[in-house]
Short mmCIF file of C-alpha atoms and ligand atoms in Angstrom, two decimals:
data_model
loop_
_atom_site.label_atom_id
_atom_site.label_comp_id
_atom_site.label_asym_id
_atom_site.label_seq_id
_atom_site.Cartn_x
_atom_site.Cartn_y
_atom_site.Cartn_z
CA UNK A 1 26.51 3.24 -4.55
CA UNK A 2 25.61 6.45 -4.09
CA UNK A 3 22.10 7.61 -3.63
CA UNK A 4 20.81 11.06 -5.23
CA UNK A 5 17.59 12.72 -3.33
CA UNK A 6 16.19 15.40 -5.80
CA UNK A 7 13.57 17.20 -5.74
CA UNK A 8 10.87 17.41 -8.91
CA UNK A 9 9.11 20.80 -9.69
CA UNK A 10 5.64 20.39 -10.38
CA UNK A 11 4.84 23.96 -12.55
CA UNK A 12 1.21 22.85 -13.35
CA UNK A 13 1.46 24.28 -17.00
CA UNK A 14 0.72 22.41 -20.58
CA UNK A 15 2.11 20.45 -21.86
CA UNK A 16 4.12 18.73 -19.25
CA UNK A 17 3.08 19.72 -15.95
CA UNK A 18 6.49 18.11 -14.36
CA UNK A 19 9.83 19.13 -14.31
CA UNK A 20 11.89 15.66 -13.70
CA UNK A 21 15.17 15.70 -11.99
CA UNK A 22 17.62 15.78 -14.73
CA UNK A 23 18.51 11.80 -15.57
CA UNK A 24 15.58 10.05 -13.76
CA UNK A 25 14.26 8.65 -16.80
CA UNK A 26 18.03 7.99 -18.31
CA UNK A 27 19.00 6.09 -15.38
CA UNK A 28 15.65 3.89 -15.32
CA UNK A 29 16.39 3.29 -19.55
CA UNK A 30 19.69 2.41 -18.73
CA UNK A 31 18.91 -0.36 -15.94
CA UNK A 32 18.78 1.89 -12.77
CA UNK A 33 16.41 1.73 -10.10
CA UNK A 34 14.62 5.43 -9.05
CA UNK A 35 12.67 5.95 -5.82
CA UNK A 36 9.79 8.12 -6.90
CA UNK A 37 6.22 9.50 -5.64
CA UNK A 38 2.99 8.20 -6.79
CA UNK A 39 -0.41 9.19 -4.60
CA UNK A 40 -0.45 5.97 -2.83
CA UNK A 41 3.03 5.68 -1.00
CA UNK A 42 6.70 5.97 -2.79
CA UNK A 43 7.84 3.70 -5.32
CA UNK A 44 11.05 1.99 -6.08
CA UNK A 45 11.08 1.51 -9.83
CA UNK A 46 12.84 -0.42 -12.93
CA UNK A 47 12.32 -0.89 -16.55
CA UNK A 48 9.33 -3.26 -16.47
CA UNK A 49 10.56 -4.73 -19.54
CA UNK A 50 14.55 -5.08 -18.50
CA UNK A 51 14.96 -8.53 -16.80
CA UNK A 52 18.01 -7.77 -14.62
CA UNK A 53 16.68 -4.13 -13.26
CA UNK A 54 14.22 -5.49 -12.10
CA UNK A 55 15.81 -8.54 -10.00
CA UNK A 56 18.22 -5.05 -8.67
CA UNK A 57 14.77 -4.47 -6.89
CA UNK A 58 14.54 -7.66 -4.77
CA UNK A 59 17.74 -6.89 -3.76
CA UNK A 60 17.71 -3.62 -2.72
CA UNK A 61 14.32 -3.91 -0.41
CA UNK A 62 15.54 -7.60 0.80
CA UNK A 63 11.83 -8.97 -1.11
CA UNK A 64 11.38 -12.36 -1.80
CA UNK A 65 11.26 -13.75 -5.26
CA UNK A 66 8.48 -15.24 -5.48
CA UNK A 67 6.70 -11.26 -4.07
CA UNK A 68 5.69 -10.02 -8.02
CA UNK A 69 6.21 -6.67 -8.51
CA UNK A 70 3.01 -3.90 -9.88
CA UNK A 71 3.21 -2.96 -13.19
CA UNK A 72 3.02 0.88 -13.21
CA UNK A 73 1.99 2.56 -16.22
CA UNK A 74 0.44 6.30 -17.81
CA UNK A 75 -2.46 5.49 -20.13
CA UNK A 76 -4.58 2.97 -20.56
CA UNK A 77 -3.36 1.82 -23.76
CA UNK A 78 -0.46 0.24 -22.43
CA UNK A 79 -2.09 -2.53 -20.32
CA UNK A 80 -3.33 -4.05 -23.73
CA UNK A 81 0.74 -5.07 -24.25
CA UNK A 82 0.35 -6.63 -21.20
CA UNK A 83 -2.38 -8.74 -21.19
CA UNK A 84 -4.12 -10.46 -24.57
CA UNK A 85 -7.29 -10.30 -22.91
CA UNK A 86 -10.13 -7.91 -23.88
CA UNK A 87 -12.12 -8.15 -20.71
CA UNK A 88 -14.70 -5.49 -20.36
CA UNK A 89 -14.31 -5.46 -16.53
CA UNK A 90 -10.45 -3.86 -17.26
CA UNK A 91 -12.18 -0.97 -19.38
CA UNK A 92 -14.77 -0.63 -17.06
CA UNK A 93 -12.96 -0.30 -13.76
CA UNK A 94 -10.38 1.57 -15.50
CA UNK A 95 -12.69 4.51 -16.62
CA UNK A 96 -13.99 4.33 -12.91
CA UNK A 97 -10.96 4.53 -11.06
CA UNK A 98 -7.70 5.50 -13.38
CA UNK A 99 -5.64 6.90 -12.98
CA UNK A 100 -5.78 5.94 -9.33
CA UNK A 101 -4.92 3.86 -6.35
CA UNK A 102 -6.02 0.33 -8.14
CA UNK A 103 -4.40 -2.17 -9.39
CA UNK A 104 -5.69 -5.03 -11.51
CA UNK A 105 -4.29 -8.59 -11.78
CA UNK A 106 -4.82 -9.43 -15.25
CA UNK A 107 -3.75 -12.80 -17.87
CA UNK A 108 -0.32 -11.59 -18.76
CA UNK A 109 0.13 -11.46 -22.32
CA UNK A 110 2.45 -13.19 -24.76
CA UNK A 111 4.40 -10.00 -25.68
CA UNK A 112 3.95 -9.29 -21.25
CA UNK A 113 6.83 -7.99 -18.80
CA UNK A 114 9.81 -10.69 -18.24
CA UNK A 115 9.22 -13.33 -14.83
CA UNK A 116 11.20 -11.14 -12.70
CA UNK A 117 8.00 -8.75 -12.35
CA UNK A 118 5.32 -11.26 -11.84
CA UNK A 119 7.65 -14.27 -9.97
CA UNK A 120 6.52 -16.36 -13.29
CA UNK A 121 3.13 -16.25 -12.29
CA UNK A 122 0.97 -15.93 -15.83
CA UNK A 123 -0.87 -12.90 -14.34
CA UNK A 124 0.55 -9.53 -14.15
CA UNK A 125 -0.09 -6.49 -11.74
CA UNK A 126 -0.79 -3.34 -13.56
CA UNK A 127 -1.83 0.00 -12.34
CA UNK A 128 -1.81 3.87 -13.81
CA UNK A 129 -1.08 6.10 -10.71
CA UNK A 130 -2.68 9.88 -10.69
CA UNK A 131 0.66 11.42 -9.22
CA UNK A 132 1.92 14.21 -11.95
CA UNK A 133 5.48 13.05 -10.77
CA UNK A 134 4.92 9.22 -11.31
CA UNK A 135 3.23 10.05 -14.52
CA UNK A 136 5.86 12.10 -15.95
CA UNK A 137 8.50 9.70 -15.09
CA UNK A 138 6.62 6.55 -16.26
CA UNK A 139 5.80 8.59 -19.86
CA UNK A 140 9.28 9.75 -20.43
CA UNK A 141 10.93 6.14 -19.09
CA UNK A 142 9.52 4.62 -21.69
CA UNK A 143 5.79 3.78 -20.51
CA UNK A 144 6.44 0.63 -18.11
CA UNK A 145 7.80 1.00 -14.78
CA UNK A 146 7.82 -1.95 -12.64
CA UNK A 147 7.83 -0.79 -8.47
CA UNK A 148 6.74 -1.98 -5.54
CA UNK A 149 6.98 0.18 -2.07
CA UNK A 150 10.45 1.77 -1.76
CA UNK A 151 10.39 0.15 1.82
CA UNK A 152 12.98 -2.49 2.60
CA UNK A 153 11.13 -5.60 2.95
CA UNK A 154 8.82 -5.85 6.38
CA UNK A 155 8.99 -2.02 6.99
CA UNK A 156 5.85 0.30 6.94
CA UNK A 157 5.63 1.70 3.65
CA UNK A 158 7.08 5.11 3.15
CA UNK A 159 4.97 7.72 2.48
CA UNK A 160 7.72 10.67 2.83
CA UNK A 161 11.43 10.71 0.79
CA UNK A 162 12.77 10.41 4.20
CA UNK A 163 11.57 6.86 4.44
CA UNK A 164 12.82 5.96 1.42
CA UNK A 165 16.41 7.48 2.68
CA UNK A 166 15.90 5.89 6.17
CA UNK A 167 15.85 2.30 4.12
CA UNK A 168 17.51 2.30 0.83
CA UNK A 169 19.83 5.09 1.11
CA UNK A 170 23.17 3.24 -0.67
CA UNK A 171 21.15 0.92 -2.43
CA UNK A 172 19.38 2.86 -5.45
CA UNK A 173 20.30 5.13 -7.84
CA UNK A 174 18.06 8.03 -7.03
CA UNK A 175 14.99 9.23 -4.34
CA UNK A 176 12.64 11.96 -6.37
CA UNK A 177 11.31 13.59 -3.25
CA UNK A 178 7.42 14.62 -4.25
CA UNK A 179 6.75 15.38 -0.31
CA UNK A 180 4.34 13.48 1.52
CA UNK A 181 1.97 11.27 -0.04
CA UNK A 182 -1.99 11.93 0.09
CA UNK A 183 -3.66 8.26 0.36
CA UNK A 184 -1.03 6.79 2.12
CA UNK A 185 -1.95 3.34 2.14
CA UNK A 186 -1.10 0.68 -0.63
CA UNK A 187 -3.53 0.61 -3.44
CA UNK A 188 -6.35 -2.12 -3.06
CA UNK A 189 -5.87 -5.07 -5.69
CA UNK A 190 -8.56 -6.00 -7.44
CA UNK A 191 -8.32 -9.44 -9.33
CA UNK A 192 -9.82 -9.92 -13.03
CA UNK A 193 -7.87 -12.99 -13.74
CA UNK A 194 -10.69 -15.16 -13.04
CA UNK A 195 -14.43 -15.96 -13.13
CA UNK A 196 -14.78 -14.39 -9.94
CA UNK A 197 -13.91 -11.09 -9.32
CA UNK A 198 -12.27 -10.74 -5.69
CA UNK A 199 -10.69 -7.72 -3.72
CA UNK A 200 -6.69 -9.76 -2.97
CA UNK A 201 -5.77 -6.30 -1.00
CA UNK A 202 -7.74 -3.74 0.36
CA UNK A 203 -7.34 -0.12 -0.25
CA UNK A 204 -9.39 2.95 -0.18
CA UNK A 205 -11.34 2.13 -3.05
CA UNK A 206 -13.72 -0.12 -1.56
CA UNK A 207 -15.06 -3.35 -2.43
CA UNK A 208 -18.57 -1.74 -2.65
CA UNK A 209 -17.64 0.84 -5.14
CA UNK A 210 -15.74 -1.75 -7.32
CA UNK A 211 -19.06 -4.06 -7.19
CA UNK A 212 -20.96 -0.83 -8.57
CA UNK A 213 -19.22 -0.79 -11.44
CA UNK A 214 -18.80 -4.31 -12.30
CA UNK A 215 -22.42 -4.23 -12.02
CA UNK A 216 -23.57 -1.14 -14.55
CA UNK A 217 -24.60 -2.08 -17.40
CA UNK A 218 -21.86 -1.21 -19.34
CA UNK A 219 -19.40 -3.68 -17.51
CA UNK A 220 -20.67 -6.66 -16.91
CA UNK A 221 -23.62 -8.27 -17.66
CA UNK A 222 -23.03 -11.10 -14.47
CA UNK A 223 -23.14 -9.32 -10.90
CA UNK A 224 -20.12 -10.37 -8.92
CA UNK A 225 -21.07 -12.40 -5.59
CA UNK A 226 -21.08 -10.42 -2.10
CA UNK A 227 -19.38 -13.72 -0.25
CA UNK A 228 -16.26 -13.71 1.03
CA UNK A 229 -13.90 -16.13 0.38
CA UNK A 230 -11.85 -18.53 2.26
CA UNK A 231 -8.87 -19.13 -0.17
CA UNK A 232 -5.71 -20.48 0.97
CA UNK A 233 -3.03 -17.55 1.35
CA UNK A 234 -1.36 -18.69 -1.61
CA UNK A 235 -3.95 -17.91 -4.24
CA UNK A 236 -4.08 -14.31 -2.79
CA UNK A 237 -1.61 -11.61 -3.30
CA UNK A 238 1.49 -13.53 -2.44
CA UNK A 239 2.92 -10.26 -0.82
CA UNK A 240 0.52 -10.40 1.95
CA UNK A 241 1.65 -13.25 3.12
CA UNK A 242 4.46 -11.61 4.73
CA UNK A 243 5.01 -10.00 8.22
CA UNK A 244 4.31 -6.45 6.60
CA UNK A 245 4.15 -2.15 8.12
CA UNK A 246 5.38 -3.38 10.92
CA UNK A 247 7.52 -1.40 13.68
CA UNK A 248 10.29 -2.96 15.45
CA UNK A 249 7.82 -2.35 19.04
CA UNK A 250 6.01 -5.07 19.85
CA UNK A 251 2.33 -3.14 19.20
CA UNK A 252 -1.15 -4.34 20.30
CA UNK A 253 -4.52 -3.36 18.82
CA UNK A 254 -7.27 -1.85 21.09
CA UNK A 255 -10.94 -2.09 20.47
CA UNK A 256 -13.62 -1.16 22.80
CA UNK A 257 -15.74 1.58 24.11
CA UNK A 258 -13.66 4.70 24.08
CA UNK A 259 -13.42 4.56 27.86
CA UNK A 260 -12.33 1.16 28.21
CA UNK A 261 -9.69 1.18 25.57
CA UNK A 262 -8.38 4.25 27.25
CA UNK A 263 -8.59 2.72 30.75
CA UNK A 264 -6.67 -0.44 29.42
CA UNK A 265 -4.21 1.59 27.57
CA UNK A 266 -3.10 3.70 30.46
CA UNK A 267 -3.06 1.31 33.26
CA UNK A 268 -0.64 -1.17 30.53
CA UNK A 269 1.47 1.73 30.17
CA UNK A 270 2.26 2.49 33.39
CA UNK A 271 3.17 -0.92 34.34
CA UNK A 272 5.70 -1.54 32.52
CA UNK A 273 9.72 -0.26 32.54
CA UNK A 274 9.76 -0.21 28.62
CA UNK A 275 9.19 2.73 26.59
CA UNK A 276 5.52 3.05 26.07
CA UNK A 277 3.70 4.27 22.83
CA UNK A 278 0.24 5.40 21.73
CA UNK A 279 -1.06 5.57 18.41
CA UNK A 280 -4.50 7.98 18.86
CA UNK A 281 -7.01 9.33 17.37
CA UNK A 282 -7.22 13.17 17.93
CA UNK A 283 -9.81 13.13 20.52
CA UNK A 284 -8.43 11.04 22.54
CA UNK A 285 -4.65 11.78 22.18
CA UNK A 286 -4.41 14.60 24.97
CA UNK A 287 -5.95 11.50 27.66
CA UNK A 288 -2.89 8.75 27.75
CA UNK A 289 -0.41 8.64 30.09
CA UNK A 290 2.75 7.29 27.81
CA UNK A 291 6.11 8.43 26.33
CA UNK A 292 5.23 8.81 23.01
CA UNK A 293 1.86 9.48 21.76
CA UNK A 294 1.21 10.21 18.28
CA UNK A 295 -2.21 11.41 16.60
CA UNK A 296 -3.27 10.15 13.50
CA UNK A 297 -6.41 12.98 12.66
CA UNK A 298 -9.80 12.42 13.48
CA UNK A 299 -11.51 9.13 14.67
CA UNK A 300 -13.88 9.91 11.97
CA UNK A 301 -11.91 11.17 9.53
CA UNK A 302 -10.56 7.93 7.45
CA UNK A 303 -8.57 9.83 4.91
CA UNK A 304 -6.38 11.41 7.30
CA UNK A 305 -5.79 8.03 8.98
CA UNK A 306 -4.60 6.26 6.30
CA UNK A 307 -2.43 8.59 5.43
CA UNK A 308 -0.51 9.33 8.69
CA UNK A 309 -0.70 5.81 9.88
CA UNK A 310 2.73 4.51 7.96
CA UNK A 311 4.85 7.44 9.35
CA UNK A 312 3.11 6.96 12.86
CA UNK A 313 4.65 3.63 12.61
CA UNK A 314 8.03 4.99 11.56
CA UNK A 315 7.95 7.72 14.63
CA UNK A 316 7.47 5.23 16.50
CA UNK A 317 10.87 3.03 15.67
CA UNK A 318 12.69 6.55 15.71
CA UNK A 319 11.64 7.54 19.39
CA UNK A 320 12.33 4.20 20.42
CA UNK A 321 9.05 2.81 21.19
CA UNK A 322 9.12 -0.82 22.71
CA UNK A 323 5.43 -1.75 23.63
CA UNK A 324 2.77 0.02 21.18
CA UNK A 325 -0.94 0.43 22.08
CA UNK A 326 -2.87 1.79 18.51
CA UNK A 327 -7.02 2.51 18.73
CA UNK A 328 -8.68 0.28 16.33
CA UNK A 329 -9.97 3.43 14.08
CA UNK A 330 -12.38 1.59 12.97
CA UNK A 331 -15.13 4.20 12.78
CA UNK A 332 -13.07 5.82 10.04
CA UNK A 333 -12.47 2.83 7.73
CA UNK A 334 -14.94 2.18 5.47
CA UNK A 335 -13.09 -0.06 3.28
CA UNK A 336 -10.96 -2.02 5.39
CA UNK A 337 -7.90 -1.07 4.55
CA UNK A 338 -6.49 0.18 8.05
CA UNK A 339 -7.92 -2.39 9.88
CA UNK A 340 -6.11 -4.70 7.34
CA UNK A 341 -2.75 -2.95 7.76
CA UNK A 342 -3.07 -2.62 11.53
CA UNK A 343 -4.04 -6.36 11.88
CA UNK A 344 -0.35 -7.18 10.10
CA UNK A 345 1.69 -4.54 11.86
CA UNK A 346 0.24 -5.71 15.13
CA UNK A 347 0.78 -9.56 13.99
CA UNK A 348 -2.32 -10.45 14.87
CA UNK A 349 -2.45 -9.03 18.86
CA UNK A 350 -5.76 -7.64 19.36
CA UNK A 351 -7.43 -7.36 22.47
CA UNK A 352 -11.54 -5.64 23.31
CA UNK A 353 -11.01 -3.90 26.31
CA UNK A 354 -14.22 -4.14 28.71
CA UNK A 355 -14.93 -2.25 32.24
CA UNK A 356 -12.07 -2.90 34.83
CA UNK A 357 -9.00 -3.03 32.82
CA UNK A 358 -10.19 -5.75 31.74
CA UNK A 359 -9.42 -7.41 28.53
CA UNK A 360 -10.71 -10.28 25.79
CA UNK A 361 -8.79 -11.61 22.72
CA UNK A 362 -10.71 -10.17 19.44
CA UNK A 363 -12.40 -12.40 17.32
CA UNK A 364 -12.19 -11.73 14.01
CA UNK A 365 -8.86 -10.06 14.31
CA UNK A 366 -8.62 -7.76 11.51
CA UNK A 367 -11.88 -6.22 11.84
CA UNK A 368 -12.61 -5.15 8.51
CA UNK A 369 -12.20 -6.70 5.42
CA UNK A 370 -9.93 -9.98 4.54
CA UNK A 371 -8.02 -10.22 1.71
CA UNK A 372 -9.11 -12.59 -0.63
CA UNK A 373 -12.86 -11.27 -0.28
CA UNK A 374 -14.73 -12.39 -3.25
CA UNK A 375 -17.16 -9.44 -4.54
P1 LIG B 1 3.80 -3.50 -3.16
O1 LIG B 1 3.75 -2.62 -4.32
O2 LIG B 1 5.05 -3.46 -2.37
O3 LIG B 1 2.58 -3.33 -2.34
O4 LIG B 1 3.76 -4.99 -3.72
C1 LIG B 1 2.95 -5.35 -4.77
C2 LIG B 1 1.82 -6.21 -4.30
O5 LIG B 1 1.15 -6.68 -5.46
C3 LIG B 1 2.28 -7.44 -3.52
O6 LIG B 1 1.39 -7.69 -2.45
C4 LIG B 1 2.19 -8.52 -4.59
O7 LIG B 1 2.04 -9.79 -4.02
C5 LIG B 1 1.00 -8.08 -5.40
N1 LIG B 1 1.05 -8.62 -6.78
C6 LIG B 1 1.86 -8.23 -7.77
N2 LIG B 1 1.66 -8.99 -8.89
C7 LIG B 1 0.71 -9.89 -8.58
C8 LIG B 1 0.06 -10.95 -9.30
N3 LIG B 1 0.38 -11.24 -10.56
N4 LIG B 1 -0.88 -11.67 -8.66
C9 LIG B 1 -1.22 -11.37 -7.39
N5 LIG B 1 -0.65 -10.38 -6.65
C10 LIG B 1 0.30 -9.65 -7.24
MG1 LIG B 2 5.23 -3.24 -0.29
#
C-alpha cells in the first residue's frame, strides 16, 4: 500500500477554518485508515462505526485486541449515541475541559460503536479533540472517528508526521501532516463508568482540576474520594498494561539532588563502551559528558516537557543510543503524567542518586501519580 503524507491548510476563516487534503474524509467513509493531528499526539483513525476499518487498525500498529480504541468525536452531541446514560458528570466535565485532551470512559450505548473499538468491553472511550485539523476531519467523516496513537505498538507516541512515517509508512492510507503537536502527551482518561470516579491515565489535566468540577455544584452533588486505588491492572485502562514510549536503549530514571544525579550520570557514562544518552533539562544539559544529549525545555517548565519528551525518545533510537540516563523532571509535573510515561519507557529502572556516585533503587517508582487513582 502506498502511503500519502499531505499537508492540511489551516486559513483560520468562517466557516470552516480547515482546508482537508483532498479525499481524507472519502477514504475514512470508504473503510480507510488516515493518520491525522489532534493537540495531544497524532492519530491513526477509522470509521468508528465500520467494523472491519477498524480491526485494519490493530493491524497496522501491531495492537492487541483486547487494547480498545478512543472514540474521537466534534461536538458534544454525539457522545449521547454512544452511551444511554445521562450522567451529569459527562456534561459537567465536558463543559470544563472539551474540546480537549480528556477522554471519558462511559456505559456504551445500545445504538454504541461495533466491539472492534472497545475489545467488547460495555464501556466506550470517547473524546472531542481541540485540533482545527482533527475537528474538520472528524465533522466531514461523518462525526465518529475511532484512533488510537499512530505509533506502531510499544513505540513512543508520535507527536510529528515524521513519526507516523518512521512507523506506518506502507501500512495506511494517508499521514495529514499538522506539524508538531502542542501537549504532547496522551490525553488523561478519566472514568465515569462507575460509582467512583477514578483518573485510569494521567494527562495534563490533572486529577485536582477534574475533582473541582465533579465537586461544583452543578455536577455532582457527592464529592469524589481523594484515595488512591489499588485495582488490579485489568480493571484499568487495558492499554497501560503494555510495555509503552519506550526506546529501543535500555534507559534509566535519575532522581536526586541536581548534583548527585549529575555526578551519577556522568561517571555511568563514561564507563561504559556503549553509546551513551542524556535526556536533560535545559539547565543542566550543557554539564554531561555523553554522546547524545538532548534537552527537553526547562526543569520548571512542564508544558514544554511533555511535549518534547516523545520525540526525545525517538532521537534517541535514531542516533543510536544504547544506555539512556533521563532527569526525573519532576519539578515540572504537576499532574503526573511524565513521571507516568517515564516510569513505562524506563520499565520500571529508577535509581536516587546520593553523594559519591552513589546510588539507591526508588521507591515508589513512578513518582507521580498511578493509574487507577481514585479521585
Ligand atoms: P491510545 O489512544 O493509543 O492512547 O489508546 C487508547 C487508550 O484508551 C488505551 O490505553 C486504552 O486501553 C484506553 N481505552 C480505550 N477504551 C477504553 C475503555 N472502554 N475502558 C478503558 N480504557 C479504554
Ligand atoms: Mg497509544
Amino acid at each position: 500500500m502506498q502511503t500519502r503524507v499531505t499537508k492540511a491548510e489551516i486559513v483560520r476563516s468562517l466557516p470552516e477554518p480547515v482546508v482537508l487534503p483532498q479525499e481524507a474524509a472519502e477514504i475514512i467513509r470508504r473503510g480507510g485508515l488516515v493518520a491525522f493531528p489532534t493537540e495531544t499526539v497524532y492519530g491513526l483513525g477509522a470509521d468508528a462505526f465500520n467494523e472491519e476499518a477498524c480491526a485494519k487498525i490493530y493491524e497496522a500498529k501491531g495492537r492487541p485486541s483486547d487494547n480498545p480504541l478512543i472514540v474521537h468525536i466534534a461536538e458534544y452531541e454525539s457522545i449521547l449515541r454512544l452511551t444511554d446514560d445521562r450522567n451529569p458528570r459527562m456534561k459537567a466535565l465536558a463543559e470544563s475541559f472539551w474540546p480537549g485532551p480528556l477522554t471519558m470512559i462511559v456505559k456504551r450505548g445500545r445504538n454504541s460503536v461495533p466491539d472492534a473499538v472497545t475489545g467488547g468491553r460495555d464501556t466506550v472511550a470517547v473524546r472531542w479533540p481541540s485540533h482545527p485539523v482533527a475537528q474538520a476531519l472528524i465533522r466531514v467523516a461523518g462525526g465518529y472517528i475511532a484512533a488510537p496513537s499512530a505509533n506502531r505498538s510499544g513505540r513512543p507516541s508520535p507527536t510529528k508526521a515524521s513519526h507516523v512515517i518512521e512507523d506506518l509508512d506502507g501500512r495506511i492510507d494517508m499521514i495529514i501532516d499538522g506539524g508538531d503537536t502542542q501537549v504532547g502527551l496522551e490525553s488523561t482518561i478519566v472514568d465515569l463508568s462507575e460509582e467512583e470516579v477514578r483518573i485510569l491515565r494521567p494527562g495534563m489535566i490533572g486529577a485536582e482540576e477534574i475533582a473541582r468540577v465533579l465537586a461544583a455544584p452543578e455536577g455532582v452533588s457527592q464529592l469524589p474520594s481523594a484515595a488512591a486505588a489499588e485495582e488490579a491492572e485489568e480493571a484499568l485502562a487495558p492499554g497501560m498494561k503494555y510495555t509503552h514510549y519506550a526506546p529501543k536503549g535500555e534507559m534509566t530514571l535519575v532522581s536526586g539532588d541536581k548534583e548527585h544525579v549529575i555526578s551519577y550520570i556522568n561517571r555511568s557514562a563514561s564507563g561504559t563502551d556503549k553509546i551513551t544518552g542524556v535526556i536533560s533539562s535545559e539547565e543542566n544539559a550543557a554539564l554531561y559528558k555523553a554522546d547524545v544529549i538532548i534537552s527537553c525545555g526547562s526543569r520548571t517548565d512542564g508544558a514544554a516537557v511533555a511535549q518534547r519528551l516523545y520525540a526525545a525518545l525517538r532521537e534517541m533510537d535514531a542516533r543510536g543510543a544504547e544506555l539512556i540516563f533521563c532527569e526525573d523532571f519532576s519539578e515540572a509535573d504537576k499532574t503526573g503524567a511524565i513521571a507516568n510515561r517515564l516510569h513505562k519507557a524506563s520499565g520500571g529502572r529508577h535509581v536516587f542518586a546520593e553523594a559519591d556516585g552513589r546510588v539507591r533503587a526508588k521507591q515508589n517508582p513512578g513518582g507521580g501519580q498511578r493509574d487507577g487513582t481514585a479521585i
